[in-house]
Coordinates of C-alpha atoms in Angstrom, one line a residue:
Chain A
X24 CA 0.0 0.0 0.0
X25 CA 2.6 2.5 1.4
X26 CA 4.4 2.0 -2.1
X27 CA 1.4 2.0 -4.3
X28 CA 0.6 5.5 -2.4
X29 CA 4.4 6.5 -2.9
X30 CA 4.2 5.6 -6.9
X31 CA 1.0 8.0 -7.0
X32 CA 2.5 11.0 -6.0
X33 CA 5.8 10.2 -8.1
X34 CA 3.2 10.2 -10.9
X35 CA 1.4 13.3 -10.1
X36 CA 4.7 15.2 -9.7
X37 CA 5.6 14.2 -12.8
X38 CA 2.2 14.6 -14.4
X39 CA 1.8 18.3 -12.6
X40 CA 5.1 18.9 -14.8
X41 CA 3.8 17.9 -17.9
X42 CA 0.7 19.6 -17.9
X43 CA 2.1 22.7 -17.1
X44 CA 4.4 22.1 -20.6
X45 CA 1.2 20.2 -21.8
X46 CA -0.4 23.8 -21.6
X47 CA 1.9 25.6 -23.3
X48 CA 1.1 23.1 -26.5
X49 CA -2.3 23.0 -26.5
X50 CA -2.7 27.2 -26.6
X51 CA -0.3 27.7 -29.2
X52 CA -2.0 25.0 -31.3
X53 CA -5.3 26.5 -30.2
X54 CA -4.3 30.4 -31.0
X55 CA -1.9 29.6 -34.2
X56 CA -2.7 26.2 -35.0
X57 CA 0.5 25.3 -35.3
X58 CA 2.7 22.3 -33.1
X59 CA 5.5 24.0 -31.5
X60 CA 8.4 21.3 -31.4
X61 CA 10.4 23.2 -30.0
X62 CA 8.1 24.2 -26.9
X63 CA 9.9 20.7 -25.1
X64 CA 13.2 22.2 -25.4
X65 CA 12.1 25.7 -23.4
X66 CA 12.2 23.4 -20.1
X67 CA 16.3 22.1 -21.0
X68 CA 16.8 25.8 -21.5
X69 CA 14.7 26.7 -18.4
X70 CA 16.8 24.4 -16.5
X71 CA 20.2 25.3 -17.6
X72 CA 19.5 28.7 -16.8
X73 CA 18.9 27.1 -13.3
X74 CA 22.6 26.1 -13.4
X75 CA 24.4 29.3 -14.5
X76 CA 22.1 31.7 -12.3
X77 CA 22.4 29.1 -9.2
X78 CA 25.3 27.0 -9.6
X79 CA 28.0 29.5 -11.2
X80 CA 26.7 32.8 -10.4
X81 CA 25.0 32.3 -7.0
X82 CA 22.4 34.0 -7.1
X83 CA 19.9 34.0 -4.7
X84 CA 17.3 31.6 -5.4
X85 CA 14.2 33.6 -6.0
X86 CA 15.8 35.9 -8.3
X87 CA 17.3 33.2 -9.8
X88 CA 13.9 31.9 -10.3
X89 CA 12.4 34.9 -11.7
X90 CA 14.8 35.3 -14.5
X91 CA 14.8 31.8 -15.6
X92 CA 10.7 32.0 -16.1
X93 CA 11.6 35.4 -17.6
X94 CA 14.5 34.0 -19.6
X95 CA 11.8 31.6 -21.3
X96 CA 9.2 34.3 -21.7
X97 CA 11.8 36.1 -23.6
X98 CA 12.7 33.0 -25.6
X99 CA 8.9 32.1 -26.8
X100 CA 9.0 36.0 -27.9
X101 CA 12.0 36.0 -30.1
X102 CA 11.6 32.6 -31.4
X103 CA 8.0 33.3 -32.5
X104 CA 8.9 36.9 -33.7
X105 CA 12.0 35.2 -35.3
X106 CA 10.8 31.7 -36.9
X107 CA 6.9 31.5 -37.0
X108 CA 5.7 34.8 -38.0
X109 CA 7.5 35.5 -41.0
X110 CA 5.8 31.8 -42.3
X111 CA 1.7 32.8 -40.4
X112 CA 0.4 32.6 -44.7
X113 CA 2.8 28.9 -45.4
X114 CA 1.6 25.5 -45.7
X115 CA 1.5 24.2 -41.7
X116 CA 4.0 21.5 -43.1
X117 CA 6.7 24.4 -43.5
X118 CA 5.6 26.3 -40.3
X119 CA 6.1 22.2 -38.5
X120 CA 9.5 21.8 -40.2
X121 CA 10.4 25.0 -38.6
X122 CA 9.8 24.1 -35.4
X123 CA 11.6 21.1 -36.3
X124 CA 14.7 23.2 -36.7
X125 CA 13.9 25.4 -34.0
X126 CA 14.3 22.4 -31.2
X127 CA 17.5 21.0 -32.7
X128 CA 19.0 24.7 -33.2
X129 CA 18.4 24.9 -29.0
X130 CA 19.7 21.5 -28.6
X131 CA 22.8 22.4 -30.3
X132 CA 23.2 25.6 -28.5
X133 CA 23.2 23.7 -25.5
X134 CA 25.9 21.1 -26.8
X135 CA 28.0 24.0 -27.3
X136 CA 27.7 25.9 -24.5
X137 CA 27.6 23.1 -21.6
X138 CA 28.8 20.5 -23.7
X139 CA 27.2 16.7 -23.7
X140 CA 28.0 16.0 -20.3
X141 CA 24.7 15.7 -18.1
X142 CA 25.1 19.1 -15.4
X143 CA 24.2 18.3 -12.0
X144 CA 21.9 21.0 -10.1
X145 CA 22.5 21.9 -6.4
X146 CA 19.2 21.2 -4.1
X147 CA 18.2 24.7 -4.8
X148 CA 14.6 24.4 -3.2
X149 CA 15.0 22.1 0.4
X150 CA 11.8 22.0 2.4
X151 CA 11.6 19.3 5.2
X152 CA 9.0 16.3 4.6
X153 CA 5.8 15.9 5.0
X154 CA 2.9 13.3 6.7
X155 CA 0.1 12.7 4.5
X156 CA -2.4 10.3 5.5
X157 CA 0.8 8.2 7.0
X158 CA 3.3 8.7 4.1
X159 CA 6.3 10.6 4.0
X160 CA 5.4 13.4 1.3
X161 CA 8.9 15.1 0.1
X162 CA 8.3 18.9 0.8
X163 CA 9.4 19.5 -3.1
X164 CA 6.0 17.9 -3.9
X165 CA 3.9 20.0 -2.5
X166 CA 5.7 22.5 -3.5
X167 CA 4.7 20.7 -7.5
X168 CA 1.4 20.3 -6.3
X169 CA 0.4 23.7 -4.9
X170 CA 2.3 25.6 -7.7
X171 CA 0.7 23.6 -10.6
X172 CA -3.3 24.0 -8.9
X173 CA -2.5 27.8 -8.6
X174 CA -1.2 28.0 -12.1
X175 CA -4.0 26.2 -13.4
X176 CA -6.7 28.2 -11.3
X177 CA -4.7 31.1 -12.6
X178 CA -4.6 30.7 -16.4
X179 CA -8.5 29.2 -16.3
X180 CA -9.5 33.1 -14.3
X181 CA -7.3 34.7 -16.8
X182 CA -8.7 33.2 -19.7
X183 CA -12.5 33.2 -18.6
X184 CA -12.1 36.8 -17.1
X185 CA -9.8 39.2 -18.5
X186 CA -10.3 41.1 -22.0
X187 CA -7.0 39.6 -23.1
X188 CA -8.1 36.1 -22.7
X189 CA -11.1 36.5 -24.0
X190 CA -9.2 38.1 -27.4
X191 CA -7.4 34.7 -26.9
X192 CA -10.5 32.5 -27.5
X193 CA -11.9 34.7 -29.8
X194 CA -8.1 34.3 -31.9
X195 CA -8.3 30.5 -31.5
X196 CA -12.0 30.6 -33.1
X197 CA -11.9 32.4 -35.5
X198 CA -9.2 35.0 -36.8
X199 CA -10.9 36.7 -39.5
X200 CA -13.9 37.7 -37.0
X201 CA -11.8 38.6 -34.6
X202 CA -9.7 41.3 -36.6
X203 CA -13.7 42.6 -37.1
X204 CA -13.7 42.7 -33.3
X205 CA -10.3 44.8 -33.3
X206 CA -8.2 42.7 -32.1
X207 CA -4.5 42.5 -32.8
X208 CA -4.4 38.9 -34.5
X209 CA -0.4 38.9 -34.5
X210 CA 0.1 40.5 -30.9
X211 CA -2.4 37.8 -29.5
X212 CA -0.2 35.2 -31.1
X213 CA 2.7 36.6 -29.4
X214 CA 1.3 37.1 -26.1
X215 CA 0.2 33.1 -26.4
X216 CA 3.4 32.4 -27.3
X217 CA 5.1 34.5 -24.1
X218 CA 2.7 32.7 -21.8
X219 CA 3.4 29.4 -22.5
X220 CA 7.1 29.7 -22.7
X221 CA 6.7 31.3 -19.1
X222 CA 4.6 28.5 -18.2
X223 CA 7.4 25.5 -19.2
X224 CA 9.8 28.1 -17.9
X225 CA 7.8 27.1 -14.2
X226 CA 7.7 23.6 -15.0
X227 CA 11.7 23.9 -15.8
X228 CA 12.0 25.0 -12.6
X229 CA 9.9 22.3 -10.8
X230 CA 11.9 19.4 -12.9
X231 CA 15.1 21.2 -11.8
X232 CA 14.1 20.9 -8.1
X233 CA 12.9 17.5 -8.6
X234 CA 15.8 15.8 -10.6
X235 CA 18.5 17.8 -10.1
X236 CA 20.2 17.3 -13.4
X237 CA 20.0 18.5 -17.0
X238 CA 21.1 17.7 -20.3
X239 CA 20.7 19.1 -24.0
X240 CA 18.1 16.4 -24.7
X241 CA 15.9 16.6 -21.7
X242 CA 13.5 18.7 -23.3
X243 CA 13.3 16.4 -25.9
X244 CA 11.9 13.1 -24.7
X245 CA 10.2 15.6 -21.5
X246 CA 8.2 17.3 -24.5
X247 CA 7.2 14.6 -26.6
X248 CA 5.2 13.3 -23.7
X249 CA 3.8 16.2 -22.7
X250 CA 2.7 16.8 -26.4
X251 CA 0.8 13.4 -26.0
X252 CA -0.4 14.4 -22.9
X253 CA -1.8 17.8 -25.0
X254 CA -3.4 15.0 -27.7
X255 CA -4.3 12.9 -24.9
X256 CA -6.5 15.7 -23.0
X257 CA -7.4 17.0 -26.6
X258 CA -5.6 19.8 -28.7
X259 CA -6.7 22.9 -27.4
X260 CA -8.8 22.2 -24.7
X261 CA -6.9 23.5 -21.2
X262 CA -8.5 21.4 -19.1
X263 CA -7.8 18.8 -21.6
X264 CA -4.0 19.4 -21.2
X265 CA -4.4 19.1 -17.0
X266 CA -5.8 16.0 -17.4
X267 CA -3.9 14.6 -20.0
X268 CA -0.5 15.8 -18.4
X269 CA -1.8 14.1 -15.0
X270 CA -2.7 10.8 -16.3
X271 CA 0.3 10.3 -18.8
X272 CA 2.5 11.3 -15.6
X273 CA 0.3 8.3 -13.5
X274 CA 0.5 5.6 -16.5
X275 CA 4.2 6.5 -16.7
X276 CA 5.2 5.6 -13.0
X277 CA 2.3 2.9 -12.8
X278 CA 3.8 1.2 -15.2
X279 CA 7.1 1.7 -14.0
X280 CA 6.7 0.2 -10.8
X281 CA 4.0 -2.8 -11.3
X282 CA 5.1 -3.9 -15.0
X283 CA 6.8 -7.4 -14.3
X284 CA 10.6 -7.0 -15.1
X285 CA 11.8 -6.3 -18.6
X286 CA 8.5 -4.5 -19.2
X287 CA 8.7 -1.6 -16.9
X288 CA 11.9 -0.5 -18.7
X289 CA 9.6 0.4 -21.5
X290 CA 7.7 2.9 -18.9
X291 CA 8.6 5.2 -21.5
X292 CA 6.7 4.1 -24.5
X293 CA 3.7 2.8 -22.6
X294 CA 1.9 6.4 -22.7
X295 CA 2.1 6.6 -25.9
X296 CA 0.3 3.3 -26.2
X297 CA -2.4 4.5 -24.6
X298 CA -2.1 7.7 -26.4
X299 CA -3.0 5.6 -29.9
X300 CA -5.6 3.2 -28.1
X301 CA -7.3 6.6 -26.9
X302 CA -6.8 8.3 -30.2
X303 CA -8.5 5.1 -32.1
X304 CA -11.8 5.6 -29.5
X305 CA -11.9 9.2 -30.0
X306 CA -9.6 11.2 -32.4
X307 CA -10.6 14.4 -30.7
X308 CA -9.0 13.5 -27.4
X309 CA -10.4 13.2 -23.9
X310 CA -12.0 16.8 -24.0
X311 CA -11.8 18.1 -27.9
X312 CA -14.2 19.6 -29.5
X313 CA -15.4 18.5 -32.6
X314 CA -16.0 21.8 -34.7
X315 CA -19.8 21.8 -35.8
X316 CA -20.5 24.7 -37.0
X317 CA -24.0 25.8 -37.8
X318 CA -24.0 27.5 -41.6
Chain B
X23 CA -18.7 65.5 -48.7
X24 CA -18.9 61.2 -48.7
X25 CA -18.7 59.0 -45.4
X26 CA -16.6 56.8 -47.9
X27 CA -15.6 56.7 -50.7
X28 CA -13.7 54.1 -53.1
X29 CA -11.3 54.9 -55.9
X30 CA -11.0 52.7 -59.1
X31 CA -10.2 50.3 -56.6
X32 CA -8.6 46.6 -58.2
X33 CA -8.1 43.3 -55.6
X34 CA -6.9 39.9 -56.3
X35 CA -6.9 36.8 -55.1
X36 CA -3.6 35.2 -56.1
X37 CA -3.6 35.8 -59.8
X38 CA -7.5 36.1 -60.4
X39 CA -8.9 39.4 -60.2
X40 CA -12.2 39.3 -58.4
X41 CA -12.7 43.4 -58.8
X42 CA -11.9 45.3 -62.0
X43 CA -11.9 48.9 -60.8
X44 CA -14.3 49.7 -58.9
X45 CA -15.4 53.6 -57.6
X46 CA -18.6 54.5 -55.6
X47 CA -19.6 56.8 -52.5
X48 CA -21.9 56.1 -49.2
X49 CA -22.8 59.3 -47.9
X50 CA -23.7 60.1 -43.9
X51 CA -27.0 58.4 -43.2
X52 CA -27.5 56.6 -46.2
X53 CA -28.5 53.3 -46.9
X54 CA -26.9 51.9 -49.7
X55 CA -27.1 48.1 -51.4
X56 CA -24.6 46.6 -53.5
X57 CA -27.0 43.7 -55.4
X58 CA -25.4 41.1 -57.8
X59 CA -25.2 37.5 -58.3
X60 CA -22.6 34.5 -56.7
X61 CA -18.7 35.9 -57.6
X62 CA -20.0 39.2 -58.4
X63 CA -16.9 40.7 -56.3
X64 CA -19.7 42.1 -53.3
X65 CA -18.5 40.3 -50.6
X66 CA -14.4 41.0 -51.6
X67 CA -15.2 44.9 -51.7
X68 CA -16.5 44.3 -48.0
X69 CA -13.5 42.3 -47.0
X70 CA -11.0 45.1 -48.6
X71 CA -12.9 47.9 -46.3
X72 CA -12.6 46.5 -43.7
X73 CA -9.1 45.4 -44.2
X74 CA -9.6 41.0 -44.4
X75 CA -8.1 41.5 -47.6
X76 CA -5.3 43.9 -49.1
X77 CA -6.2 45.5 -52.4
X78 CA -3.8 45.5 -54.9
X79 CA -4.9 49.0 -56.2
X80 CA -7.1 52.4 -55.6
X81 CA -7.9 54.1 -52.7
X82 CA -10.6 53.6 -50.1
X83 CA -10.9 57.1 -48.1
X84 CA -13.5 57.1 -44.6
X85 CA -13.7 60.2 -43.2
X86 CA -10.9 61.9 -44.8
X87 CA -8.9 58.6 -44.1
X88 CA -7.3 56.2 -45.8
X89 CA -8.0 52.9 -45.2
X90 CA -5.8 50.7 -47.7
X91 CA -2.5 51.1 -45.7
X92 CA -4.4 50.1 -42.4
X93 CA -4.5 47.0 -40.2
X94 CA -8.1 45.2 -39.9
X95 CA -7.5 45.5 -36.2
X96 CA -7.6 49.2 -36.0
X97 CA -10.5 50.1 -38.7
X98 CA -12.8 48.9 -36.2
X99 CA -11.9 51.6 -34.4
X100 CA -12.5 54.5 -36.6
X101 CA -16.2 53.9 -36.8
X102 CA -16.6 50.6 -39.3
X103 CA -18.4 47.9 -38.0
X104 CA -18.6 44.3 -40.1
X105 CA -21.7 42.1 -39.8
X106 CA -19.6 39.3 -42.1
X107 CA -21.4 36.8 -43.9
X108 CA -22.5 33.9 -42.4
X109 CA -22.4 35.6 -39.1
X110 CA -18.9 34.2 -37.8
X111 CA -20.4 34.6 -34.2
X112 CA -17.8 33.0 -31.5
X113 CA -19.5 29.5 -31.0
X114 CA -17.9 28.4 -28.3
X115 CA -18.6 31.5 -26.4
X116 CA -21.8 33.1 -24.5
X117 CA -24.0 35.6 -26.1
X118 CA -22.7 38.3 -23.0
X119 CA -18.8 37.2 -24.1
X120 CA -19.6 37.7 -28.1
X121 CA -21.2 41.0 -27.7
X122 CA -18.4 42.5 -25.1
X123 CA -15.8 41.4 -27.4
X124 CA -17.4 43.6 -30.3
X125 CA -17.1 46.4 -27.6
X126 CA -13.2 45.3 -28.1
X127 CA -11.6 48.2 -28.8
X128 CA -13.3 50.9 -26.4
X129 CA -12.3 51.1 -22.6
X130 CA -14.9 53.1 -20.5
X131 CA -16.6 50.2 -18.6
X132 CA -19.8 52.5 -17.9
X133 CA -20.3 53.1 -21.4
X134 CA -20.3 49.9 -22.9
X135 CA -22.5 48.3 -19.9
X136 CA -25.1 51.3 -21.7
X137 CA -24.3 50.0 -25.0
X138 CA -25.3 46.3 -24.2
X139 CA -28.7 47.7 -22.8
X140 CA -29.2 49.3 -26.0
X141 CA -28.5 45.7 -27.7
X142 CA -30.7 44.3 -25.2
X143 CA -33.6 46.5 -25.6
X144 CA -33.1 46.3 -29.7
X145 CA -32.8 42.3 -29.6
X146 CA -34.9 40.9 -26.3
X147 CA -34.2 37.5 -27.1
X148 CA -30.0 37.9 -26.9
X149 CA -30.9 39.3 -23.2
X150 CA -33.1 36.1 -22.5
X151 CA -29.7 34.0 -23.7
X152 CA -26.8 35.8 -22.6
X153 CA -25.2 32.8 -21.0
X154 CA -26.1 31.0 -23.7
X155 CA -23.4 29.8 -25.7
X156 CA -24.2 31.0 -28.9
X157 CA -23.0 28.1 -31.1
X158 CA -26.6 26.5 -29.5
X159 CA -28.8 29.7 -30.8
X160 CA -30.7 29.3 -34.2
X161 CA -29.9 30.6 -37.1
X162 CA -31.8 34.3 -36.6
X163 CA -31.0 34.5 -33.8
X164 CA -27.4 33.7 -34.5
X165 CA -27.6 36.8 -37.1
X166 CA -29.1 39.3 -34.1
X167 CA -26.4 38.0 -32.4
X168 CA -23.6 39.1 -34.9
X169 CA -25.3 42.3 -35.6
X170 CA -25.8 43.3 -32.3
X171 CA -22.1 42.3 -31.6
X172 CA -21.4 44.9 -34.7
X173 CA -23.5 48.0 -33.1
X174 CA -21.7 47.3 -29.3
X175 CA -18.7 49.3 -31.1
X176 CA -20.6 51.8 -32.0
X177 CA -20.0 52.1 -35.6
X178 CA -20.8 55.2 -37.4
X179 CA -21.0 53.1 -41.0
X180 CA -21.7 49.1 -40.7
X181 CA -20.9 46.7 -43.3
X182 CA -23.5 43.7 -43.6
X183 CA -22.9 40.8 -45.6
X184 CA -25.9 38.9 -46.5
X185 CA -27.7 39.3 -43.5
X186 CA -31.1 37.0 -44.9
X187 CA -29.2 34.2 -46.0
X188 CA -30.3 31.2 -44.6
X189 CA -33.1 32.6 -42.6
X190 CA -37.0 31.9 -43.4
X191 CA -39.4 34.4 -44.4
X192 CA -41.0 36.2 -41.5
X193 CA -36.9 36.4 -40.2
X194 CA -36.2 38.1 -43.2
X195 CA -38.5 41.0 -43.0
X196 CA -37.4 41.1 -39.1
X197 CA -34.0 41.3 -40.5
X198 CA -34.7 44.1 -42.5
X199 CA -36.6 46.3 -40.1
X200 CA -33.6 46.0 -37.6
X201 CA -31.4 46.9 -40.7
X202 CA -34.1 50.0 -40.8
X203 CA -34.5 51.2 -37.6
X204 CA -30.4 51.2 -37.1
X205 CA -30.4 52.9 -39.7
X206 CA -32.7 55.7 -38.2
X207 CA -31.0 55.6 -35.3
X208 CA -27.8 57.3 -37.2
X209 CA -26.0 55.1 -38.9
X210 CA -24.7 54.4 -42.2
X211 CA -25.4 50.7 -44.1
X212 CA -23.4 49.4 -46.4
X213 CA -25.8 46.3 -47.2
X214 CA -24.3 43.3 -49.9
X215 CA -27.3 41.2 -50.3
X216 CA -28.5 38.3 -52.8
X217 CA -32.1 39.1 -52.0
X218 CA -32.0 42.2 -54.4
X219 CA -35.4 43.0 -54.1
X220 CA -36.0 43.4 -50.3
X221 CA -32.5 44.9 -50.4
X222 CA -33.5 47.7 -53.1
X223 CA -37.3 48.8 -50.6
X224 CA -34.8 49.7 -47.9
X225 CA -31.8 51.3 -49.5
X226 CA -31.6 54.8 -50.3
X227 CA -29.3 54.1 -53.7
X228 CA -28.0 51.1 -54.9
X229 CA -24.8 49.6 -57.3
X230 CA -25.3 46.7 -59.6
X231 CA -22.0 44.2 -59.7
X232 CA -21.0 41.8 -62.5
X233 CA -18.0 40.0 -62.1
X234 CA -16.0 42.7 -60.2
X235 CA -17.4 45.7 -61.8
X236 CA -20.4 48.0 -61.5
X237 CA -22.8 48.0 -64.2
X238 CA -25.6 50.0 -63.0
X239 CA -26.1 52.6 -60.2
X240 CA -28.9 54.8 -59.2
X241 CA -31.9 55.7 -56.7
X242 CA -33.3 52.4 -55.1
X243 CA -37.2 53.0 -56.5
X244 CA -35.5 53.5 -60.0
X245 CA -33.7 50.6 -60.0
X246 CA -36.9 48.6 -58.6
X247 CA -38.2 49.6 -62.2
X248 CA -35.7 49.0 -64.4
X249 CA -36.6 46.7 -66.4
X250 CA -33.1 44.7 -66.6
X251 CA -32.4 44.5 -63.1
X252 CA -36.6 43.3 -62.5
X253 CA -35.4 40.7 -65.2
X254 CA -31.5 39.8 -63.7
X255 CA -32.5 40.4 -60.2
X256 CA -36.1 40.2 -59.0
X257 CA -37.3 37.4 -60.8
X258 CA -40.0 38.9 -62.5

């Protein structure tokens, strides 16, 4: 019991982490319509920025913090100002190919600037344990926890509430009839694009605290996942995303732990089996919406 | 002097030219129809206004402005409003959400609360559903919807775009007694319309379009008459 209890919140660390990436997905496809490859590798950069602000500046660690979700901000920004406007009128194919480019140009960055060896990250965020119902919680997953439900609660008000947001949904509906509204198609996209990088520039943060260590392709494999956890949930739904994120983080330790030996190596691919086996029931995901539109 | 007024104006779409130099005027308080068949180029000339598409050449002057060299985003702004064909209403969003995001691009919160109780009081039934989402509202409604989203920006000219289509009979005339009675209340129409006769008893003037040019212009009642456009137009 005590370790079936212990593999859940493993999963919902993990599955807090890739929602909050999952997210960042599932609004850039639902503004632009486009799949941001690249959106994966903001976390390696997120968390390398960890490193040189903690490790070899020392910094303190809540400016160091603020600067790596601002570093990412920044990063969404240029790279959308940079790679995917010029291409908003080309074939999606091109605008995917791009973002193709974009993830390996940030891998190779990486290479070249920290090299291929994995970089350790000092316990930057140490918070004693907790008792939950009887089990040891590690304070660093609460932390996951509580920062992911506020986010969520956050972006959801934001959304619902705010004229910006609703500019957002209006974008994501329809762009024609929202430049008839007067809104600002391009700086909409933009804005999407700074708030998701800001939101995996969080998560990078989280992972950081949680496994300590960073490479060039950590992103990688970290965002594929969470862009099935963004099908998963359904493209463009943000609730869809939470979910999704949550559950592919549950199958992945689940299956991790319980598989019988040989299998639970392949922990990895297993979410992505039940990505197809969902995607065969319902190609819309867990919570898309099928566009009927009345004429 | 005109509201607006459009220049020998030429627009393509890729290397077919839908409009082949077109020039008219809507003066302050008119109500004017542009009346043609399928591909005639109406729809495009409403699309270039407002900015959806760029036109290759000619000028399109509002007030004293020019509108060819300006973002879609900010023409709402200077007094156009678009009621675009085939509604394009926000599906997924509530009536109340739809009409405050055609009050996009003004900020006094006071005045645009006044604005919806003006929208209210015009269309009772949008008040009844305004937490509807509007995906779920019929198709007339779906058009008081848009065109009540249109007048929250307070538009000195509005642009509609087949506002009939689709819609049974008794809507219709509805239809065109709001178009009517907005226009009393000040504002200018700019109507496109397939339904050239009920079109033609509410305008003040109207244009005749074949494929991207005007071929006839005058006063409404004359046009009613002619005895071309009863033949092309009216069915009779």
């Amino acid at each position: 019991m005590q370790q079936f209890i212990m593999t859940l919140i493993d999963g919902i660390n993990l599955g807090s982490v890739y929602a909050l990436v999952a997210l960042g997905y599932t609004m850039v496809y639902g503004i632009a319509k486009m799949l941001n490859f690249a959106h994966g590798d903001i976390i390696m950069v997120g968390a390398y920025t960890i490193v040189v602000f903690i490790t070899r500046l020392s910094i303190s660690v809540p400016l160091a913090m603020i600067l790596c979700v601002a570093f990412c901000a920044l990063l969404g920004f240029v790279v959308e100002k940079l790679a995917y406007k010029p291409l908003r009128h080309a074939t999606p194919l091109s605008v995917l190919i791009t973002a193709i480019g974009v993830s390996y140009l940030l891998q190779n960055l990486a290479l070249l600037i920290f090299g291929t060896n994995r970089q350790f990250i000092v316990r930057f965020i140490d918070v004693g344990n907790f008792n939950l119902f009887g089990v040891s919680v590690s304070g660093i997953s609460v932390i996951i926890w509580v920062t992911t439900i506020v986010i969520m609660i956050g972006l959801y008000t934001f959304i619902k509430k705010t004229k910006l947001g609703r500019a957002m949904l209006a974008v994501s509906e329809d762009k024609g009839a929202a430049q008839l509204m007067g809104i600002n198609v391009n700086r909409t996209i933009s804005i999407t694009f700074v708030i998701g990088s800001a939101l995996a520039g969080v998560a990078s943060i989280l992972y950081s605290a949680k496994y300590l260590n960073v490479d060039p392709y950590t992103g990688s494999l970290f965002g594929i996942k969470a862009f099935a956890a963004a099908v998963f949930g359904g493209i463009g739904s943000i609730p869809g995303a939470m979910i999704g994120g949550l559950l592919i983080g549950l199958i992945e330790a689940l299956t991790a732990s319980y598989l019988p030996f040989n299998l639970n190596a392949a922990s990895d691919g297993f979410a992505f089996v039940i990505l197809i086996i969902m995607l065969v029931l319902k190609p819309t995901g867990l919570l898309g919406k099928k566009n009927t539109e009345k004429v | 002097m005109a509201m607006l007024t459009i220049n020998d104006l030429h627009v393509y779409y890729g290397v077919i030219q839908a409009i082949k130099g077109i020039s008219f005027e809507v003066n302050e308080g008119e109500v004017i129809a542009l009346i043609g068949a399928n591909g005639a180029g109406k729809t495009t000339i409403l699309h270039t206004i407002t900015g959806l598409i760029a036109a290759r050449s000619g000028s399109i002057i509002f007030q004293g402005q020019k509108l060819t060299k300006t973002p879609a985003h900010r023409i709402v702004k200077m007094g156009i409003a678009h009621v675009p064909e085939g509604r394009r209403i926000f599906s997924h969003l509530t009536v109340y959400e739809n009409l405050q995001l055609g009050a996009y691009t003004r900020g006094d919160k006071a005045e645009i609360e006044a604005s919806l109780e003006t929208v209210y009081r015009r269309f009772p039934r949008l008040k009844e559903r305004k937490n509807q989402v509007a995906g779920t509202l019929s198709g007339g409604e779906q058009q008081m919807l848009a065109i009540g989203r249109a007048l929250m920006s307070r538009p000195k000219l509005i642009l509609m775009d087949e506002p009939s289509m689709g819609l049974s009979p008794i809507l219709v005339s509805e239809i065109f007694d709001i178009i009517k009675s907005i226009s009393e209340g000040g504002t200018t129409v700019l109507l496109v319309e397939q339904n050239a006769k009920k079109a033609l008893t509410i305008a003040d003037r109207a244009y005749v379009l074949e494929t991207g040019k005007i071929v006839l212009s005058g006063n409404a009642q004359d046009l009613i008459n002619d005895e071309s456009v009863k033949k092309a137009y009216l069915g009779e």
